[in-house]
Short mmCIF file of C-alpha atoms in Angstrom, two decimals:
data_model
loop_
_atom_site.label_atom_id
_atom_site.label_comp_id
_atom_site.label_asym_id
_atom_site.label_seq_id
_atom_site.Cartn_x
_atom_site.Cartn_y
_atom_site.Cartn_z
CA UNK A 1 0.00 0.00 0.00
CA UNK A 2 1.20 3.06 -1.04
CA UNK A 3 -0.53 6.67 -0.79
CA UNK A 4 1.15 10.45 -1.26
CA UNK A 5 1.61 10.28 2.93
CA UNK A 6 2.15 6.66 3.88
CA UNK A 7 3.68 3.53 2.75
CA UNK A 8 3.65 0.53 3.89
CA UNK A 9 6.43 -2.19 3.73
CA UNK A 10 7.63 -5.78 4.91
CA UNK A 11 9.88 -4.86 7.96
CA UNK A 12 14.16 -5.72 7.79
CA UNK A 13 16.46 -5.49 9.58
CA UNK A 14 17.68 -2.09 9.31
CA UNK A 15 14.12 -0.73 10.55
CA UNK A 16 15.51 -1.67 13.88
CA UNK A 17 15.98 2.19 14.85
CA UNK A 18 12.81 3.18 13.33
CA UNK A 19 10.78 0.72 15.56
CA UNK A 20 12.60 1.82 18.53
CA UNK A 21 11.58 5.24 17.58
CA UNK A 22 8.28 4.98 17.80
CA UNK A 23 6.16 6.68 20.73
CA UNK A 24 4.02 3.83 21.49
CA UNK A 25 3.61 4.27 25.32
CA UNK A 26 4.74 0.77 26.22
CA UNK A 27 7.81 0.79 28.61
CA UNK A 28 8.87 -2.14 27.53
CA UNK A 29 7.61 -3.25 24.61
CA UNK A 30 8.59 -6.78 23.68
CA UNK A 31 8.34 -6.37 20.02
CA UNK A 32 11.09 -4.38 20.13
CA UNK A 33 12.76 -6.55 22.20
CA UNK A 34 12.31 -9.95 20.21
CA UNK A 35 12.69 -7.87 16.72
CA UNK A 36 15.54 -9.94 15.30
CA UNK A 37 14.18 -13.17 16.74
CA UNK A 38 10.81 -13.01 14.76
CA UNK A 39 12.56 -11.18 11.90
CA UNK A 40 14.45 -15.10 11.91
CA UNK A 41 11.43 -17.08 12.52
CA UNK A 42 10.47 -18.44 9.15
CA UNK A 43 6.64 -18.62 10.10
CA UNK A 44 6.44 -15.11 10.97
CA UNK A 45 6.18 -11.77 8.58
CA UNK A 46 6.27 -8.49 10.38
CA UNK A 47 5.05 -4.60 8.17
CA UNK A 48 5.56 -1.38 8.93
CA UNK A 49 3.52 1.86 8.19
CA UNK A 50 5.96 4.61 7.53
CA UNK A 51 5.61 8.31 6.88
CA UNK A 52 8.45 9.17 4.71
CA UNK A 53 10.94 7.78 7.41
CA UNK A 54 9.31 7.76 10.17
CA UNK A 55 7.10 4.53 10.97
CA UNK A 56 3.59 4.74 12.63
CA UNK A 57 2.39 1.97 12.69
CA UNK A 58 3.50 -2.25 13.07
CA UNK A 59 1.75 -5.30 13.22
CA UNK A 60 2.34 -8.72 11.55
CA UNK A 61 1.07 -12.15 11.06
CA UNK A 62 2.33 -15.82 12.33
CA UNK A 63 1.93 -19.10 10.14
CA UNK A 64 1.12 -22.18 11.37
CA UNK A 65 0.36 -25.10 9.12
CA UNK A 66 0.80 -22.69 6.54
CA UNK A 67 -3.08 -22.85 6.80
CA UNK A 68 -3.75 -20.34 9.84
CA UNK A 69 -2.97 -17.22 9.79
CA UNK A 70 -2.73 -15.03 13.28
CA UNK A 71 -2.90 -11.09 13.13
CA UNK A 72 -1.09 -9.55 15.76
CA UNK A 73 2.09 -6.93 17.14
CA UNK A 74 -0.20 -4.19 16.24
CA UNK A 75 0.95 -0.72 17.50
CA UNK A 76 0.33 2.61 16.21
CA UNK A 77 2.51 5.70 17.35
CA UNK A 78 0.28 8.29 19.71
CA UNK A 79 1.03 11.02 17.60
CA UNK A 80 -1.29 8.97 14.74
CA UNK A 81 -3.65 7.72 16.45
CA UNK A 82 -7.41 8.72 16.10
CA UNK A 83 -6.52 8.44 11.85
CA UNK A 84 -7.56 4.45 11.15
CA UNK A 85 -3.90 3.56 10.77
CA UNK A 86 -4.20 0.52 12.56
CA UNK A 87 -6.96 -0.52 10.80
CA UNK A 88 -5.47 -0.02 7.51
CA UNK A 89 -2.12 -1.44 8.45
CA UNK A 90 -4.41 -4.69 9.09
CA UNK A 91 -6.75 -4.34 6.61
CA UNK A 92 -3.10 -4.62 3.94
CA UNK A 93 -1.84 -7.44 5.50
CA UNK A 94 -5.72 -9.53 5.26
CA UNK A 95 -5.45 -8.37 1.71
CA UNK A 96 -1.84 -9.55 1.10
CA UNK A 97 -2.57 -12.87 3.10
CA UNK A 98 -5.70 -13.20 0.28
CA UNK A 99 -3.33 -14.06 -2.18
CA UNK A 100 -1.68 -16.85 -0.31
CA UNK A 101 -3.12 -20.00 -1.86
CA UNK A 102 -2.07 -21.61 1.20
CA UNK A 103 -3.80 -19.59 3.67
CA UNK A 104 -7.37 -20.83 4.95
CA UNK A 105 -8.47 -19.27 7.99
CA UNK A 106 -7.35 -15.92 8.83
CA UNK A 107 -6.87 -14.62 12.63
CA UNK A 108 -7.05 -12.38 15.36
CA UNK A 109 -6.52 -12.38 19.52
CA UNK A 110 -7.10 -10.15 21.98
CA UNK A 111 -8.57 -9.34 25.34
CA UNK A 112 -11.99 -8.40 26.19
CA UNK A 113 -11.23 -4.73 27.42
CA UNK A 114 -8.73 -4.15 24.21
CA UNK A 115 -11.75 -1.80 23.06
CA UNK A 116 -9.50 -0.32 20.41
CA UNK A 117 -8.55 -3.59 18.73
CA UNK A 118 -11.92 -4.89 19.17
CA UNK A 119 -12.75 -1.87 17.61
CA UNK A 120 -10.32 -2.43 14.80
CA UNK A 121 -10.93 -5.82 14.50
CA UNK A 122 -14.82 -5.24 14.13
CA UNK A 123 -14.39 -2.55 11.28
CA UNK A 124 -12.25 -4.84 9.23
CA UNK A 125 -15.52 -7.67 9.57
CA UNK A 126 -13.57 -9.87 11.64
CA UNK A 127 -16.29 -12.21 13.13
CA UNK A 128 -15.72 -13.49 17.34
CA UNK A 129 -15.59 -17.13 17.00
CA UNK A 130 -14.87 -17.25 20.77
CA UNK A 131 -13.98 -16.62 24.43
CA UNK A 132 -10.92 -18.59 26.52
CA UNK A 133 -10.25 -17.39 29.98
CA UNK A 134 -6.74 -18.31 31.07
CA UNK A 135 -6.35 -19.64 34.66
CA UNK A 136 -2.86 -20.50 35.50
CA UNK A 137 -2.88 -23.02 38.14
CA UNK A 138 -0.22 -21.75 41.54
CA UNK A 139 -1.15 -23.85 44.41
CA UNK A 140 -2.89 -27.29 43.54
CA UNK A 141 -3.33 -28.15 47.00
CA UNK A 142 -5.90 -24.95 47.40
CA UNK A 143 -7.73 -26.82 44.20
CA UNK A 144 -11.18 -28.54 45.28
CA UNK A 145 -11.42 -30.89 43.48
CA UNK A 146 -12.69 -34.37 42.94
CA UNK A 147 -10.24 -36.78 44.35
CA UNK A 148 -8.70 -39.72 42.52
CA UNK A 149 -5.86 -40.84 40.84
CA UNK A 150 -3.05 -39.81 38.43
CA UNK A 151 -4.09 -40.96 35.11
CA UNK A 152 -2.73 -43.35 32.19
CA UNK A 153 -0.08 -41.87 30.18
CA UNK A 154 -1.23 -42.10 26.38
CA UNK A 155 3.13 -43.22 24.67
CA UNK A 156 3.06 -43.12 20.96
CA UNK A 157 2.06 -40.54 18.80
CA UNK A 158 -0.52 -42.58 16.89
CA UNK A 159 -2.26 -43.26 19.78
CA UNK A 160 -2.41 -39.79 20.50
CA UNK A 161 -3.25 -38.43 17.39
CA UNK A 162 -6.31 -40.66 17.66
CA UNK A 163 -7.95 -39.13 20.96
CA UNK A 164 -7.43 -35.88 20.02
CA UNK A 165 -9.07 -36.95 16.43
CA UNK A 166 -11.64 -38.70 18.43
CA UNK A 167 -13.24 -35.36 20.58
CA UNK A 168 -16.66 -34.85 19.17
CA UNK A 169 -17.88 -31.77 21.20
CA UNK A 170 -15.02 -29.42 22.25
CA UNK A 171 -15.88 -26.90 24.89
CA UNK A 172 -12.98 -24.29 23.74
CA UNK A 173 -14.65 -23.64 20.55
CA UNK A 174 -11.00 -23.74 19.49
CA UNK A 175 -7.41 -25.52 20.08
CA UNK A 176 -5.43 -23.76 22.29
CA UNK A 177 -2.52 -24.57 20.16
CA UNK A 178 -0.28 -22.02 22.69
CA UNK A 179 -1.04 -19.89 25.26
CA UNK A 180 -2.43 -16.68 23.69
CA UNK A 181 -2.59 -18.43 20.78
CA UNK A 182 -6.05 -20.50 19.51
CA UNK A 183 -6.65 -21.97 16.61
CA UNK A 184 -9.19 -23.66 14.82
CA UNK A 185 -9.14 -27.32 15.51
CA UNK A 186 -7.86 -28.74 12.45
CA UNK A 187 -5.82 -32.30 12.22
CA UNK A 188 -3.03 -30.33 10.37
CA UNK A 189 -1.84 -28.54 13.84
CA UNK A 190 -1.04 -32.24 15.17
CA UNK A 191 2.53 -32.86 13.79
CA UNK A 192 4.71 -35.42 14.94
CA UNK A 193 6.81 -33.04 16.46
CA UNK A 194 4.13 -31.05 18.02
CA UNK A 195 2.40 -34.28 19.48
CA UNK A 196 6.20 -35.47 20.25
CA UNK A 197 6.82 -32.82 22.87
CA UNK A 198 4.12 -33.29 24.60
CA UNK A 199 2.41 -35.53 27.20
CA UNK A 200 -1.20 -37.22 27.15
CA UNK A 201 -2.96 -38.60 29.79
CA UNK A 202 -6.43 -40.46 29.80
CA UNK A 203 -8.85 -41.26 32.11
CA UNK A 204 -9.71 -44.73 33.44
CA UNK A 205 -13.21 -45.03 31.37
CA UNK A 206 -11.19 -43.45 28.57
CA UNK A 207 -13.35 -40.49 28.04
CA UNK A 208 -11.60 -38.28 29.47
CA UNK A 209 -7.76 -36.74 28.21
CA UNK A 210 -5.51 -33.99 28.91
CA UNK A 211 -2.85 -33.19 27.03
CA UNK A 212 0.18 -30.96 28.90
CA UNK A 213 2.79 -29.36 26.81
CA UNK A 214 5.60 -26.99 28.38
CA UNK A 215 4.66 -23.40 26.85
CA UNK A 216 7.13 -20.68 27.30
CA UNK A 217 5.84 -16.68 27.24
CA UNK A 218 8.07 -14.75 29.37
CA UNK A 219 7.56 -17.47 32.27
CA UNK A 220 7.48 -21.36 31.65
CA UNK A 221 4.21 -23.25 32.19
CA UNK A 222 2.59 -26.13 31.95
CA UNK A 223 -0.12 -25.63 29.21
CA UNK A 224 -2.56 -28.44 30.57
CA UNK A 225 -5.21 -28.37 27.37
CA UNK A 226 -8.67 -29.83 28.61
CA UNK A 227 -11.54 -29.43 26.36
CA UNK A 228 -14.50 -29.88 28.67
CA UNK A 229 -16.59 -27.68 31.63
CA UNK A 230 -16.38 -30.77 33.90
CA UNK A 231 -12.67 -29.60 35.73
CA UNK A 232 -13.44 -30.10 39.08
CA UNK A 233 -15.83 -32.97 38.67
CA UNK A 234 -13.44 -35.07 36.99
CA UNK A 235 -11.49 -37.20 39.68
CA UNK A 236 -7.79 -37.29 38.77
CA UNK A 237 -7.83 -34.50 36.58
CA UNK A 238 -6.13 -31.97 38.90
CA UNK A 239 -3.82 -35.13 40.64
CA UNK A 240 -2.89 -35.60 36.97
CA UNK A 241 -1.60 -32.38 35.88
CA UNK A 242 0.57 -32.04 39.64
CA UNK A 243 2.33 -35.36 38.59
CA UNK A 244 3.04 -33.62 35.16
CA UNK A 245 4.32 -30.40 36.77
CA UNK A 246 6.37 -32.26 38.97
CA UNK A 247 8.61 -33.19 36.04
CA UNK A 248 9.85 -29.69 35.05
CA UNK A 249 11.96 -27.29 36.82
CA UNK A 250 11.19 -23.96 37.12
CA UNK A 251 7.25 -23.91 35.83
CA UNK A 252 5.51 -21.10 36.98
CA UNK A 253 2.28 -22.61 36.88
CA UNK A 254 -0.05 -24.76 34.81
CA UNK A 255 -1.90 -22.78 32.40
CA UNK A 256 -5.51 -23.88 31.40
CA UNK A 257 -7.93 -22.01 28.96
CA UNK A 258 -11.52 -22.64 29.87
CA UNK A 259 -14.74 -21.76 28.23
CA UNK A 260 -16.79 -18.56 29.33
CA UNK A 261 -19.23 -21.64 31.17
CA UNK A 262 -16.40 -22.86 33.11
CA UNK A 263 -15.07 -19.91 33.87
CA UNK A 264 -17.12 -18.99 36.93
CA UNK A 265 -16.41 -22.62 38.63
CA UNK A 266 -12.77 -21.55 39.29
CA UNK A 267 -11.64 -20.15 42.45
CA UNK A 268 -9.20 -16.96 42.61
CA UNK A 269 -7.53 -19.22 45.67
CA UNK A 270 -5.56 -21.59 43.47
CA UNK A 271 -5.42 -19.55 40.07
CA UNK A 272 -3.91 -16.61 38.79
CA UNK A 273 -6.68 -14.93 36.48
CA UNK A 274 -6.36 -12.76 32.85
CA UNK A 275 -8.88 -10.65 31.21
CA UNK A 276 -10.49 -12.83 29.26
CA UNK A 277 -8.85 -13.77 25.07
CA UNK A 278 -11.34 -13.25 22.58
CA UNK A 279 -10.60 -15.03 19.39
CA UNK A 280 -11.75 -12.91 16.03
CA UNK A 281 -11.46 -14.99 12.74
CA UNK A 282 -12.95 -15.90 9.14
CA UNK A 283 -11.99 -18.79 6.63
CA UNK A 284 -11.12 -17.69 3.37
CA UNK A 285 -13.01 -18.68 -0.07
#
């Protein structure tokens, strides 16, 4: 996109300085911080909105499956707000992600009192396809619970693959593929490697499975993915994900998305709370 005031570009290197520059408000801002790394990441394509030199505006998108799209890293310098360039900064990148044969479902995250992304998000017809409330699990002894014990640990990947295949109704709406970032639940998100790194555990009747993974974002934890209401009902389930924490050094906690219905059965006693992620998305013809 190119106009007599603005134009926007994919982001290199050498706009470094120019991202630094920009009066964003944030203290620290860790886009600036992990530049070079996502610069690297081969999945990831960040764009600036400059005027002349100067850049106004960032945001980005991540890959995964080469299906799924996620929107995200926007942030528009205060002395521009107020002028739509964050929605048009988006509103490129949707259109440049459009010619991606690839691409399939196109995405956005953030939290319920974001008002100006919601905002932004809404303009560009960006439908919410859901709600996840993180809890992130501190003290499992202050978890009541239903009692019972640690469950069966699911070894090969096949076998895995196949329970996660096998959920009918999913509670989540989505897959909470990482913390802060859901995604349709689509068979092409279980990889080898993904399923590989991670543990599953089923209950006795088998109807029941969780499925930790160690998820790093700023602090380690122990993304424990459940896709049922029924947490505190299920006996086990909360035995379970202590025997899986147990196993890793320095986790700050297990992290669980829940569904707005589950959300009010949790206790502020045991769990660390976040505003609420809403998940904004639309498949592509």
């Amino acid at each position: 996109m190119e106009t007599e005031l603005v134009t926007l570009r994919k982001l290199t290197e050498n706009d470094y300085d120019a991202l630094r520059n920009m009066k964003t408000g944030l203290e620290d801002d860790y886009v600036v911080r992990i530049f070079h790394n996502l610069l690297e990441r081969e999945n990831n394509v960040m764009y600036g909105l400059f005027d002349k030199e100067r850049m106004i505006a960032v945001s980005g998108y991540t890959l995964f499956s080469n299906k799924f799209a996620m929107l995200g890293r926007l942030r528009t310098d205060i002395r521009y707000r107020g002028k739509g360039f964050g929605t048009e900064i988006l509103r490129a990148i949707i259109e440049e992600l459009r010619t991606i044969p690839s691409i399939e479902f196109v995405s956005a995250n953030t939290q319920l009192h974001n008002y100006s992304a919601r905002k932004a998000l809404t303009k560009l017809d960006l439908p919410h396809v859901t709600t996840l409330h993180p809890f992130i699990l501190k003290d499992p002894h202050l978890v009541k619970s239903t009692p019972g014990e640690v469950w069966d640990t699911i070894n090969t990947i096949e076998e895995k693959r196949n329970f996660l295949q096998s959920l009918k109704e999913n509670a989540l709406g989505a897959f909470p593929y990482e913390a802060y970032y859901p995604l349709p639940f689509d068979e092409s998100l279980f990889t080898d490697e993904y399923l590989k790194d991670g543990t599953f555990y089923v209950n006795s009747d088998r109807t029941r499975f969780l499925f930790c993974k160690v998820d790093q974002k700023g602090n380690l934890y122990l993304n424990s993915k459940y896709f049922w209401n029924d947490h505190f009902e299920q006996s086990g389930l909360f035995e379970t994900i202590q025997h899986e924490w147990s196993k890793h050094e320095d986790i700050y906690g297990a992290w669980m998305d829940v569904s707005s219905e589950a959300a009010h059965t949790f206790s502020s006693d045991a769990f660390e709370t976040q505003d609420p992620w809403l998940l904004y998305g639309f498949r592509l013809s």
